Tab-separated table of C-alpha atoms and ligand atoms in Angstrom:
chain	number	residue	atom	x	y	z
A	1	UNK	CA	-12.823	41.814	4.393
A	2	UNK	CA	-10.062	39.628	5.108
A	3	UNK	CA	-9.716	36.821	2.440
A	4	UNK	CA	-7.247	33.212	2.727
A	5	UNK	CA	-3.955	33.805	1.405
A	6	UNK	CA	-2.983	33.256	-2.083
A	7	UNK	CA	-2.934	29.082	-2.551
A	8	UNK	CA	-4.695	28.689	0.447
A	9	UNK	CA	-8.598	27.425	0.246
A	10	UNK	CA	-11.644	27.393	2.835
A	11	UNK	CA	-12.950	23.992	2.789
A	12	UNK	CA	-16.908	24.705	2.795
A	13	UNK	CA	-20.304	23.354	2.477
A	14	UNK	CA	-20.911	20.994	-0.544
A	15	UNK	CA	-16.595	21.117	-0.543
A	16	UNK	CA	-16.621	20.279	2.710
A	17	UNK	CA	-19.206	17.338	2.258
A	18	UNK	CA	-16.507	16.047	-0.880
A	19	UNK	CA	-13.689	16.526	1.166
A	20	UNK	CA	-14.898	14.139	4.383
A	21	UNK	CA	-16.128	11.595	1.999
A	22	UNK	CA	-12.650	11.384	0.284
A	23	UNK	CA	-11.170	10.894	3.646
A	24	UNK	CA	-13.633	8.258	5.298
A	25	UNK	CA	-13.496	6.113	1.964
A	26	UNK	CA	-9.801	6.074	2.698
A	27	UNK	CA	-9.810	5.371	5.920
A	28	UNK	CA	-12.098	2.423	5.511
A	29	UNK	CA	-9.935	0.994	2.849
A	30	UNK	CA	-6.756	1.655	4.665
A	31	UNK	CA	-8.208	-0.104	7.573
A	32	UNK	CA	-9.272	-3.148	5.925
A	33	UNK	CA	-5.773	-3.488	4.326
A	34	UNK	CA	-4.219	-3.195	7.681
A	35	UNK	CA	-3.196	0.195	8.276
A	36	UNK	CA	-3.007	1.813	11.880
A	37	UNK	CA	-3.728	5.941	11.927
A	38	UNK	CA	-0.757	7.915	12.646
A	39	UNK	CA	-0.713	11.593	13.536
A	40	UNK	CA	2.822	13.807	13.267
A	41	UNK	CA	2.924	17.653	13.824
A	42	UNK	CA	2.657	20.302	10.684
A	43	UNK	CA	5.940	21.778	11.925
A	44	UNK	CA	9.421	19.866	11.532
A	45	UNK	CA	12.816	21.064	11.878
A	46	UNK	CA	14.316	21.471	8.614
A	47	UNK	CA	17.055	19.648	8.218
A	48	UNK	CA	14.336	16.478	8.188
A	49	UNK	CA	13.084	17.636	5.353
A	50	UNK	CA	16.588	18.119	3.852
A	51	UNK	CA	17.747	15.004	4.093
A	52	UNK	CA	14.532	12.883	3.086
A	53	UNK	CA	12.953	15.077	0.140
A	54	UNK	CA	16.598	16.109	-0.779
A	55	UNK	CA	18.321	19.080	-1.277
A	56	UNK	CA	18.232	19.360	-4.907
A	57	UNK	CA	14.209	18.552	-5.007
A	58	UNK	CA	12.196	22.236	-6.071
A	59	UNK	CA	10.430	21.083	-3.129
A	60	UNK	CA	13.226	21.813	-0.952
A	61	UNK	CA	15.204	24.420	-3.361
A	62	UNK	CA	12.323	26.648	-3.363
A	63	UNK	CA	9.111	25.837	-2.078
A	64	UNK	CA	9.604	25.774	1.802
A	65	UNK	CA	7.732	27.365	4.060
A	66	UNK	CA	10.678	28.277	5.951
A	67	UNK	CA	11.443	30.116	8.853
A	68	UNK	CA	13.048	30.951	12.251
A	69	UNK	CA	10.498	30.361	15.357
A	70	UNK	CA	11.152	32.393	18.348
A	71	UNK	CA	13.330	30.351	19.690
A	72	UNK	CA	15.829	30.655	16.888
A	73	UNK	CA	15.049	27.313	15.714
A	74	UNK	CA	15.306	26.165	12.189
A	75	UNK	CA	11.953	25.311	11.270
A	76	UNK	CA	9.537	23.964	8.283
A	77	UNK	CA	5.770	23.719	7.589
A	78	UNK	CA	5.727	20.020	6.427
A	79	UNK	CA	5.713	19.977	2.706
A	80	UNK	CA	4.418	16.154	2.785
A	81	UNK	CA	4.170	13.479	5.116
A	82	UNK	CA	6.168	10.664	4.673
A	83	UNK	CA	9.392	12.329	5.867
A	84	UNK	CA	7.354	12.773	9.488
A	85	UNK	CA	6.172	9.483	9.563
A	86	UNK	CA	9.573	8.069	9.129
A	87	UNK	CA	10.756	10.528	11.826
A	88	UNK	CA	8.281	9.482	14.309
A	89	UNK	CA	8.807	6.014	13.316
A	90	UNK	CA	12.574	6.079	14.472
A	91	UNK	CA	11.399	8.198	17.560
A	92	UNK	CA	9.160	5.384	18.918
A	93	UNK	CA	11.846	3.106	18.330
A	94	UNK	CA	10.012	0.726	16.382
A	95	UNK	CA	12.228	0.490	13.637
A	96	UNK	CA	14.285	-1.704	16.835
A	97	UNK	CA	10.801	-4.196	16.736
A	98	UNK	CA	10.500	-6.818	14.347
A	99	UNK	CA	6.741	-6.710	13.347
A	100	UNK	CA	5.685	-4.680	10.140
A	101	UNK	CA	4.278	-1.550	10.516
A	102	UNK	CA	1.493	0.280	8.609
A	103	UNK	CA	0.398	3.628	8.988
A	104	UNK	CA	-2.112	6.406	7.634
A	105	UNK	CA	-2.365	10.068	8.074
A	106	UNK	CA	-4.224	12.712	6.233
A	107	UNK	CA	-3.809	16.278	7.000
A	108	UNK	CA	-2.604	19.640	5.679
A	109	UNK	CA	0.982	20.194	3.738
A	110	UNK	CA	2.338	23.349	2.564
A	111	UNK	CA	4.394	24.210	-0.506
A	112	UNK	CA	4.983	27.563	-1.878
A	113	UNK	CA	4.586	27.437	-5.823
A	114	UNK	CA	2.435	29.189	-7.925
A	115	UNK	CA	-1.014	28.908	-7.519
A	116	UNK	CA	-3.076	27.509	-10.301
A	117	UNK	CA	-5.954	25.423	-10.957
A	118	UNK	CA	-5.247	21.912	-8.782
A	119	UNK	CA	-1.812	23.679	-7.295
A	120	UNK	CA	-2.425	25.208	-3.806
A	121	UNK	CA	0.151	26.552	-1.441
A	122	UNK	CA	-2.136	24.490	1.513
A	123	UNK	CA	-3.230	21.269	0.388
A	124	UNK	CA	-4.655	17.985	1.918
A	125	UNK	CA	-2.753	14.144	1.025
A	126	UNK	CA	-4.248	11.263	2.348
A	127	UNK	CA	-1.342	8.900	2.691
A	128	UNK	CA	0.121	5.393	4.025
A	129	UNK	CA	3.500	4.332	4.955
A	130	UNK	CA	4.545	0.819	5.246
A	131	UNK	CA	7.736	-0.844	7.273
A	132	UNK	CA	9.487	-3.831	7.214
A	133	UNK	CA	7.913	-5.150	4.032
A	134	UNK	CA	10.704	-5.765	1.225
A	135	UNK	CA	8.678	-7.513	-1.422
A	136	UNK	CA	7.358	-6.454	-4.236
A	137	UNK	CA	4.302	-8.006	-3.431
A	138	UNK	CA	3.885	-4.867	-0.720
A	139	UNK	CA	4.386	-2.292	-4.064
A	140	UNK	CA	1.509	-3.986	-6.152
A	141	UNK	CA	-0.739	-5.142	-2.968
A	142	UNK	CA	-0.284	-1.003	-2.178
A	143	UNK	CA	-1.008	-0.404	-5.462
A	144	UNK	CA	-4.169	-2.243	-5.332
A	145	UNK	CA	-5.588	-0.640	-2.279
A	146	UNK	CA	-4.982	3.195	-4.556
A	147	UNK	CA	-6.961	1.406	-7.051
A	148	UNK	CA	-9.976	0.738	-4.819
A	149	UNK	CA	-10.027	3.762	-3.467
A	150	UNK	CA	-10.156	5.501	-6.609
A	151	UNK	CA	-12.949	2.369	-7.999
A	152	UNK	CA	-14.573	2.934	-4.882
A	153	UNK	CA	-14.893	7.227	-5.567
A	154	UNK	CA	-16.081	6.670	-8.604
A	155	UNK	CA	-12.821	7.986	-10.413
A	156	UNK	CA	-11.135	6.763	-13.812
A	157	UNK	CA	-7.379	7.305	-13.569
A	158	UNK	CA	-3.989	6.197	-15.673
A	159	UNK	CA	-1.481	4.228	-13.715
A	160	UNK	CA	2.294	5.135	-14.709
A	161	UNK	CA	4.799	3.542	-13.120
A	162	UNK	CA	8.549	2.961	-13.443
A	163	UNK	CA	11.752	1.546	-11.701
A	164	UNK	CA	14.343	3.402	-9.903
A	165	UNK	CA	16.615	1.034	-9.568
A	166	UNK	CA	18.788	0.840	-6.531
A	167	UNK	CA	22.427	1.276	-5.052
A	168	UNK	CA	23.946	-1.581	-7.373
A	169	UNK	CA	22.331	-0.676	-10.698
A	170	UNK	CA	21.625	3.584	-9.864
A	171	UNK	CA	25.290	4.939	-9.995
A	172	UNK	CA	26.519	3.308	-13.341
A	173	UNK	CA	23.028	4.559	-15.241
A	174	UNK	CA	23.825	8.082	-13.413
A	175	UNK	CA	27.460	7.879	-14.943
A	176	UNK	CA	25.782	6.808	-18.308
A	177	UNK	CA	22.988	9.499	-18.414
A	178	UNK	CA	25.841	12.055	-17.081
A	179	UNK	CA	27.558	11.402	-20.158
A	180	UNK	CA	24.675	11.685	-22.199
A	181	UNK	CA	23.575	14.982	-21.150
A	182	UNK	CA	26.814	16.387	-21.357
A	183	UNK	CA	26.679	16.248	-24.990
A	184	UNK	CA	23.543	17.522	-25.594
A	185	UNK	CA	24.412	20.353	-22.969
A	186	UNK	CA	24.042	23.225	-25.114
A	187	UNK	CA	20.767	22.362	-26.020
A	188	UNK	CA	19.164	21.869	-22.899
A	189	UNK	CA	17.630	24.552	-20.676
A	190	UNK	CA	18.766	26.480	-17.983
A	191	UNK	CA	16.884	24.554	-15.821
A	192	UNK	CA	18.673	20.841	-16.749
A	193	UNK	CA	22.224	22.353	-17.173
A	194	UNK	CA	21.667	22.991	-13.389
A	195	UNK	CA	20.618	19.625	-12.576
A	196	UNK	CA	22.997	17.598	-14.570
A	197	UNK	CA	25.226	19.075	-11.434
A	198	UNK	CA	23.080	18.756	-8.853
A	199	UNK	CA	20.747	15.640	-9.578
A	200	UNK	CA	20.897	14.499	-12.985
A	201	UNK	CA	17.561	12.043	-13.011
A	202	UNK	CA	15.418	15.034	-12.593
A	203	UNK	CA	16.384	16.078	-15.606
A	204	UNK	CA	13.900	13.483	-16.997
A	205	UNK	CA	11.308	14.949	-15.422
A	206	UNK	CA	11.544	17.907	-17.764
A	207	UNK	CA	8.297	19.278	-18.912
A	208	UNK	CA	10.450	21.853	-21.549
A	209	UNK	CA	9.295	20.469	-24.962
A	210	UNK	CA	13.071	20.638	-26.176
A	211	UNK	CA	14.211	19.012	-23.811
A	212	UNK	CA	11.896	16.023	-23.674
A	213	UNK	CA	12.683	15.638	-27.731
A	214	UNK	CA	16.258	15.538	-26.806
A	215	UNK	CA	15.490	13.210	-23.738
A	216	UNK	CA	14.008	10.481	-25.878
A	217	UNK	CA	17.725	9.030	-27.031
A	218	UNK	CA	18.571	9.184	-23.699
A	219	UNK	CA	19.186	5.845	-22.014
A	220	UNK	CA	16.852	4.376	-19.607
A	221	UNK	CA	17.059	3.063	-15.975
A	222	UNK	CA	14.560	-0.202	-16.887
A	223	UNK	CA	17.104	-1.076	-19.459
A	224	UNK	CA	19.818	-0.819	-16.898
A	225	UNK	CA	18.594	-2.285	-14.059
A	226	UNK	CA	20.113	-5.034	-11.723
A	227	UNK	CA	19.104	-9.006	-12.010
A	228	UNK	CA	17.058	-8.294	-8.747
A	229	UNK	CA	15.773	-4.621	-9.456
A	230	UNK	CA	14.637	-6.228	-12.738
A	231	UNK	CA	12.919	-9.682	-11.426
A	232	UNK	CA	11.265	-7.062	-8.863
A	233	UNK	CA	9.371	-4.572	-11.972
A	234	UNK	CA	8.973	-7.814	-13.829
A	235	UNK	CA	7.329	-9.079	-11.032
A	236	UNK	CA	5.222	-6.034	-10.883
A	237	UNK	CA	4.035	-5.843	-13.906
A	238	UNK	CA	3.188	-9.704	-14.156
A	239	UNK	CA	1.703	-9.562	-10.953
A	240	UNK	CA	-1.013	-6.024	-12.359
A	241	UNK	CA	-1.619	-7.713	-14.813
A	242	UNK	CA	-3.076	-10.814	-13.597
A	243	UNK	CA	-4.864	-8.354	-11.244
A	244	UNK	CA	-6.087	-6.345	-14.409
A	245	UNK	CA	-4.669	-3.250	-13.268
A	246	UNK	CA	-3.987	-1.307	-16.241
A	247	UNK	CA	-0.642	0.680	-16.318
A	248	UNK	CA	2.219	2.173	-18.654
A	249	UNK	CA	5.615	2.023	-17.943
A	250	UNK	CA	6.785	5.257	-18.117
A	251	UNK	CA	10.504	5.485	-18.131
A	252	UNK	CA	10.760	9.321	-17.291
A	253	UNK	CA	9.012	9.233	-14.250
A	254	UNK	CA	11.431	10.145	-11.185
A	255	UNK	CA	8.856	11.907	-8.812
A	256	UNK	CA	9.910	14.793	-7.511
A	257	UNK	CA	11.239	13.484	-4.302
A	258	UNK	CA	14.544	12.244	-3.180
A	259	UNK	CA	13.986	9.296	-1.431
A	260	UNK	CA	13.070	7.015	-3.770
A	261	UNK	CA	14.372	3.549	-5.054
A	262	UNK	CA	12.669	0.634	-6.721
A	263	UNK	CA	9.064	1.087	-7.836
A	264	UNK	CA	7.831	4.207	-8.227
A	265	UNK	CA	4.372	5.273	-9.482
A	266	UNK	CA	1.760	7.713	-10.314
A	267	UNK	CA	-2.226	7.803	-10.758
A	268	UNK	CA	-2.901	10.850	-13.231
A	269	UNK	CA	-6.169	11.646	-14.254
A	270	UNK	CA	-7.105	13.519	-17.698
A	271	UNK	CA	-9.937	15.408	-16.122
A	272	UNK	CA	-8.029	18.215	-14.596
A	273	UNK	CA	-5.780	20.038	-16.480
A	274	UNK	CA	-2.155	20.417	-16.195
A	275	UNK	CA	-1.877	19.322	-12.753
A	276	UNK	CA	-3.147	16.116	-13.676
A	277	UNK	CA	-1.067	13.670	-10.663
A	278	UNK	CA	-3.418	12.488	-8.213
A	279	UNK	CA	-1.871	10.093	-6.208
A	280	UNK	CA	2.034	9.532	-6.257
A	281	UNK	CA	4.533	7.146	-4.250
A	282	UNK	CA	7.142	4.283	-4.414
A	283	UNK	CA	9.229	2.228	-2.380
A	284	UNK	CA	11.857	4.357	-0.244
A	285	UNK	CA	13.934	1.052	1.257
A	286	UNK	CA	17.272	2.978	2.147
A	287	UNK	CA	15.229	7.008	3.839
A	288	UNK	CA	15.138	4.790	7.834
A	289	UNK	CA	18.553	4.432	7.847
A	290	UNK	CA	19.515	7.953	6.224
A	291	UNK	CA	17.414	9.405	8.880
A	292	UNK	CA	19.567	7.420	11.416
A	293	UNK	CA	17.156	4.347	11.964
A	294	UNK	CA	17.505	0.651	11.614
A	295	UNK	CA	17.698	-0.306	8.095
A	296	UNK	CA	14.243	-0.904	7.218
A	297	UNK	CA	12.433	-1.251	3.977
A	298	UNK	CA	9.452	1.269	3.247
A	299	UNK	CA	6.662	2.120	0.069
A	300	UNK	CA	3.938	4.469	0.761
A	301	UNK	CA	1.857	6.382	-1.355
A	302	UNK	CA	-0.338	10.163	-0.795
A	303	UNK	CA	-2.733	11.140	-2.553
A	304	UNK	CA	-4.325	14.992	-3.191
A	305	UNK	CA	-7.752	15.172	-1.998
A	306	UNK	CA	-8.218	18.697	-3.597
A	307	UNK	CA	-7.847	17.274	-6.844
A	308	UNK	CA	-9.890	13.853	-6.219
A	309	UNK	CA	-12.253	16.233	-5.238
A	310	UNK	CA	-12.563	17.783	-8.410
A	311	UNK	CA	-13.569	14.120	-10.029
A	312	UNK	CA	-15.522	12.598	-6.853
A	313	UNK	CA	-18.535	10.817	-7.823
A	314	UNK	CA	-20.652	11.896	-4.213
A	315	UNK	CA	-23.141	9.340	-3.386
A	316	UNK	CA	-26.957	10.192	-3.413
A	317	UNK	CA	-27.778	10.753	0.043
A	318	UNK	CA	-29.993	8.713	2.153
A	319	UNK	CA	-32.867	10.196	3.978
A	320	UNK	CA	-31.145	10.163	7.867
A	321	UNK	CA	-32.009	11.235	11.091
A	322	UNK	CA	-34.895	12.855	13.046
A	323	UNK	CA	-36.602	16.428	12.530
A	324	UNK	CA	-38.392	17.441	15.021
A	325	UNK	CA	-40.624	20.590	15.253
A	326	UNK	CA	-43.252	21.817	17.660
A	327	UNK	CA	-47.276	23.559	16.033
A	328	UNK	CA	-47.547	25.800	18.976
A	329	UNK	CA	-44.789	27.481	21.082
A	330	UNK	CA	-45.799	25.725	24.465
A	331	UNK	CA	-45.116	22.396	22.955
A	332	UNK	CA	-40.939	23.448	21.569
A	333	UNK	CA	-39.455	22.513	24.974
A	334	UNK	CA	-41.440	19.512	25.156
A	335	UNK	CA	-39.170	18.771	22.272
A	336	UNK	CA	-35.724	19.024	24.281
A	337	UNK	CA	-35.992	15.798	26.085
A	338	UNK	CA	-36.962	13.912	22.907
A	339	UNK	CA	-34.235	15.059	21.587
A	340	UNK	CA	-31.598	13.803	24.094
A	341	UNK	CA	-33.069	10.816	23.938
A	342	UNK	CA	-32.977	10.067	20.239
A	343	UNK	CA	-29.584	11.675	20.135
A	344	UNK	CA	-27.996	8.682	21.619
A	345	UNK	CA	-28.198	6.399	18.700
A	346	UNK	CA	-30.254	8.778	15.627
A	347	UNK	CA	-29.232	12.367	14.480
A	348	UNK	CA	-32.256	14.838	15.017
A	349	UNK	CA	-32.593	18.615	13.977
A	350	UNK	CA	-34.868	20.483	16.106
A	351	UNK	CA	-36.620	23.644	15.124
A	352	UNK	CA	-37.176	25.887	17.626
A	353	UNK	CA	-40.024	28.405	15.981
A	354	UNK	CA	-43.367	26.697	16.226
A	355	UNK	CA	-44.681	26.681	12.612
A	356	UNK	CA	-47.539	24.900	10.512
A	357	UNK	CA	-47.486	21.552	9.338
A	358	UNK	CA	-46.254	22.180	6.013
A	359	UNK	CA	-43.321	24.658	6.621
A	360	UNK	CA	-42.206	21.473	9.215
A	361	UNK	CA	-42.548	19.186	6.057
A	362	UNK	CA	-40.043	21.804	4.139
A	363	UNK	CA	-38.109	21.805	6.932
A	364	UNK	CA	-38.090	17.929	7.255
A	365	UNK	CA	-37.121	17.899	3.464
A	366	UNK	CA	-34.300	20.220	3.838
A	367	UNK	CA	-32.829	18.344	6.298
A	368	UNK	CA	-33.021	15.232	4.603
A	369	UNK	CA	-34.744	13.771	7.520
A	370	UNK	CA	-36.083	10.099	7.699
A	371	UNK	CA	-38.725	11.168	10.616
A	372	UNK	CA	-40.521	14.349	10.985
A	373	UNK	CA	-41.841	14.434	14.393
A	374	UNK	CA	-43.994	17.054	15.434
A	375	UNK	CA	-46.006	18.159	18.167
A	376	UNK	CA	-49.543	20.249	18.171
A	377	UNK	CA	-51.973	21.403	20.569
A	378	UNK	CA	-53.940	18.124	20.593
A	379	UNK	CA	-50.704	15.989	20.935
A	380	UNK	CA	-49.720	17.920	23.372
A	381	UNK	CA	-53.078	17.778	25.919
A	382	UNK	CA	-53.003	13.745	25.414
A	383	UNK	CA	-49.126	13.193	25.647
A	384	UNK	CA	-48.666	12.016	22.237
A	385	UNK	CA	-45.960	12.703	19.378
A	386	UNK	CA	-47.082	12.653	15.723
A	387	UNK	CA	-44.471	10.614	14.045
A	388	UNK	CA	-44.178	10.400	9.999
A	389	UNK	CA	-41.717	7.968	8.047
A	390	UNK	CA	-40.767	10.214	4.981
A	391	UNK	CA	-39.595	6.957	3.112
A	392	UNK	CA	-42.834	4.712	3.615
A	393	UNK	CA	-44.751	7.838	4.246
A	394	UNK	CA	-46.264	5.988	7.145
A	395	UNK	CA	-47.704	7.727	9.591
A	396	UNK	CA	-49.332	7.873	13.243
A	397	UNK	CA	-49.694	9.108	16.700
A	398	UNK	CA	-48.026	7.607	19.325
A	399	UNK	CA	-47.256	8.312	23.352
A	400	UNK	CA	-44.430	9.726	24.389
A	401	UNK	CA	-43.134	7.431	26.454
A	402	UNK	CA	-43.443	4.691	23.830
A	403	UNK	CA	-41.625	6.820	21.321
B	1	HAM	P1	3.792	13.909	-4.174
B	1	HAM	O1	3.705	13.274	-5.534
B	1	HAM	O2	4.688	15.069	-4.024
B	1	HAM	O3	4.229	12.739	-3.196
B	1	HAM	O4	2.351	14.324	-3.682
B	1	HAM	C1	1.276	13.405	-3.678
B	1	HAM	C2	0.025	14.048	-4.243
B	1	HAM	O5	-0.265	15.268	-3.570
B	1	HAM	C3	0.149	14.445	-5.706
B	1	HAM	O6	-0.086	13.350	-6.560
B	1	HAM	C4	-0.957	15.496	-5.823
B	1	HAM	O7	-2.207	14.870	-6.017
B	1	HAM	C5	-0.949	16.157	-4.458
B	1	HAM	N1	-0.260	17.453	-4.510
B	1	HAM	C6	1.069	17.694	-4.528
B	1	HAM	N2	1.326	19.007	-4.581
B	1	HAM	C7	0.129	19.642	-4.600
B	1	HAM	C8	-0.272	21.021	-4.647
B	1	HAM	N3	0.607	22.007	-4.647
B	1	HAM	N4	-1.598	21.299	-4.667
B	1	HAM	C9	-2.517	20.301	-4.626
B	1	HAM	N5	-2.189	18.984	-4.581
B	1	HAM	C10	-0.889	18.652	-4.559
B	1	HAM	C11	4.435	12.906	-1.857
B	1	HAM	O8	4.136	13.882	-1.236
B	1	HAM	C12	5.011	11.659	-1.203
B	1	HAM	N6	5.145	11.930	0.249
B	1	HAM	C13	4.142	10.434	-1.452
B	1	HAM	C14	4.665	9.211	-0.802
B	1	HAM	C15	4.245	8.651	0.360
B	1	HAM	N7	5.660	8.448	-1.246
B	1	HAM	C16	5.870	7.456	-0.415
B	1	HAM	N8	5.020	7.565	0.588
């Protein structure tokens, strides 16, 4: 027997069921909040990913799916989507148009880390993207739409979120927390010694208990921040709580991506173990430009629909659709035509074994049919269709062509 590779997952029946529901509740949201569906492929080249998630990120350092294709070309199973979107974004050209874009996707990304309950090497995000929108108002109205969807799925979540600052207030905190680390150097793991070299803000992402003792003297980017970087969070957090969006202002988060500036958040949920982030973004104002567009503000979020669909609350389902079934096997391909017919607006299962009445209501049941329609020998000789509502549990014979 051949099985899915290790981190990978078949998607099936009842998970299959969670999964579309996830996605459609998304897509409706998205919609309504103005967002256009966008499709980019799986494979990039990998410098793309380079430059946007950053060199330093583990993402890039080690969890690639890497490889040479066959025609010697550098290339990169996507390890998320925003760095795609941007891409095609510039491709189209319409960071040269002056309207605001807004785009979702949803689809598979790959990232090779260890496997563990709610980490996969092939995983599904649900995401948007928006352009051209510079206010803060875009972080928290973004914000709010996560928020729905989550109220809307029937799943409790914490909100952290935190400021990254940008170009004017980033550098001097960098030279600050530079300092700061160097002291404490010898005390900090192997890990963090490397980073204070190559990106010294993920070393507050730490998860060594040490270190994050040692971390909390450290000093902090919302302390730090520019006038505007700070009237921006303050902003923020005025404007969620008038909304009654609950958050904490978590002054550690960096994300694990490169691209970030400005607001950055996560949705965690305690209902999952360790790999308790289920939806993740920020505002990435400077990644167009650095991927050789038009200067062009940007916040997005993705969420992971494996893990959502570890706390989706599924609706009961509602009694749909036809089932149609014949009592004697010259009357099954009187059912065909029926069929067709209904199957323009109504879904209908047809049985194709004649059977007795109540292995057809079983049937029916199964099916979660609305109608069970079937056909015996007398309905048969007088062109008629006995028709049952399984709601009202009305019931009665009717001719064919009327039904
Ligand atoms: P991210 O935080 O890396 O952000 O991923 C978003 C979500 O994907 C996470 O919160 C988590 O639910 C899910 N996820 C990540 N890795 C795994 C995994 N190995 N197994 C299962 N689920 C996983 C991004 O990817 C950014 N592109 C989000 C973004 C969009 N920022 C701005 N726009």
């Amino acid at each position: 027997m051949i099985n899915p590779l290790r981190g990978m997952k078949d998607l099936t029946f009842d998970e299959s069921q969670r999964f579309a529901h996830i996605v459609t509740t998304c897509i409706n949201i998205a919609k309504r909040y103005g967002y256009g569906y966008i499709e980019t492929p799986i494979l990039e080249e990998t410098t793309l990913f380079k430059r946007s998630v950053g060199n330093s990120s583990d993402i890039v350092s080690k969890e690639m799916y890497q490889f040479e294709d066959k025609g010697g070309n550098d290339v990169c199973m996507r390890p998320e989507g925003t760095a795609g979107v941007v891409r095609a974004f510039i491709s189209a050209k319409l960071d040269r148009q002056p309207v605001k874009q807004k785009f979702y996707y949803y689809g598979p990304m790959f990232r090779y880390e260890r496997p563990q309950k709610g980490r996969l090497r092939e995983f599904h995000q649900f995401g948007c993207e928006s352009f051209g929108e510079a206010t803060v108002y875009e972080d928290f109205t973004i914000i709010t739409m996560i928020s729905q969807i989550f109220k809307e799925l029937g799943i409790g979540y914490e909100l952290q979120i935190n400021s990254l600052g940008c170009n004017n207030c980033m550098p001097t905190y960098k030279e600050n927390l530079v300092s700061f680390l160097e002291e404490k150097k010898e005390n900090l793991c192997k890990d963090c010694n490397r980073r204070i070299e190559t990106n010294p803000i993920r070393v507050l992402d730490c998860k060594n208990k040490n270190c994050q003792l040692l971390l909390k003297e450290s000093p902090k980017l919302i302390n730090n921040l520019c006038q505007n970087c700070d009237d921006d969070f303050k902003k923020l957090t005025q404007l969620l709580d008038n909304a009654k969006i609950s958050y904490e202002i978590d002054t550690n988060l960096v994300r694990g991506l490169d691209y970030y500036n400005k607001t950055a958040f996560e949705f965690v949920s305690n209902n999952i173990g360790s790999q308790s982030a289920i939806a993740g973004g920020g505002r990435y104002d400077k990644l167009v430009e650095f991927l050789d567009g038009k200067p062009t503000p940007a916040v997005g979020f993705a969420l992971g629909i494996e893990r959502i669909m570890e706390l989706v609350v599924m609706p009961e389902l509602e009694k749909d659709g036809i089932y149609m079934g014949a009592m004697i096997q010259e009357a099954v391909e009187t059912l065909f035509a029926l069929a067709s017919l209904k199957r323009e607006t109504t879904k209908v299962t047809v049985e194709y074994n004649s059977k007795g009445f109540k292995s057809h209501l079983k049937g029916a049941n199964k099916a979660n049919a609305k109608f069970v329609v079937l056909i015996g020998e007398d309905e048969l000789k007088n062109g008629l269709v006995w028709v049952k509502n399984l709601e009202t549990k009305e019931e009665k014979s009717i001719a064919i062509d009327e039904f």
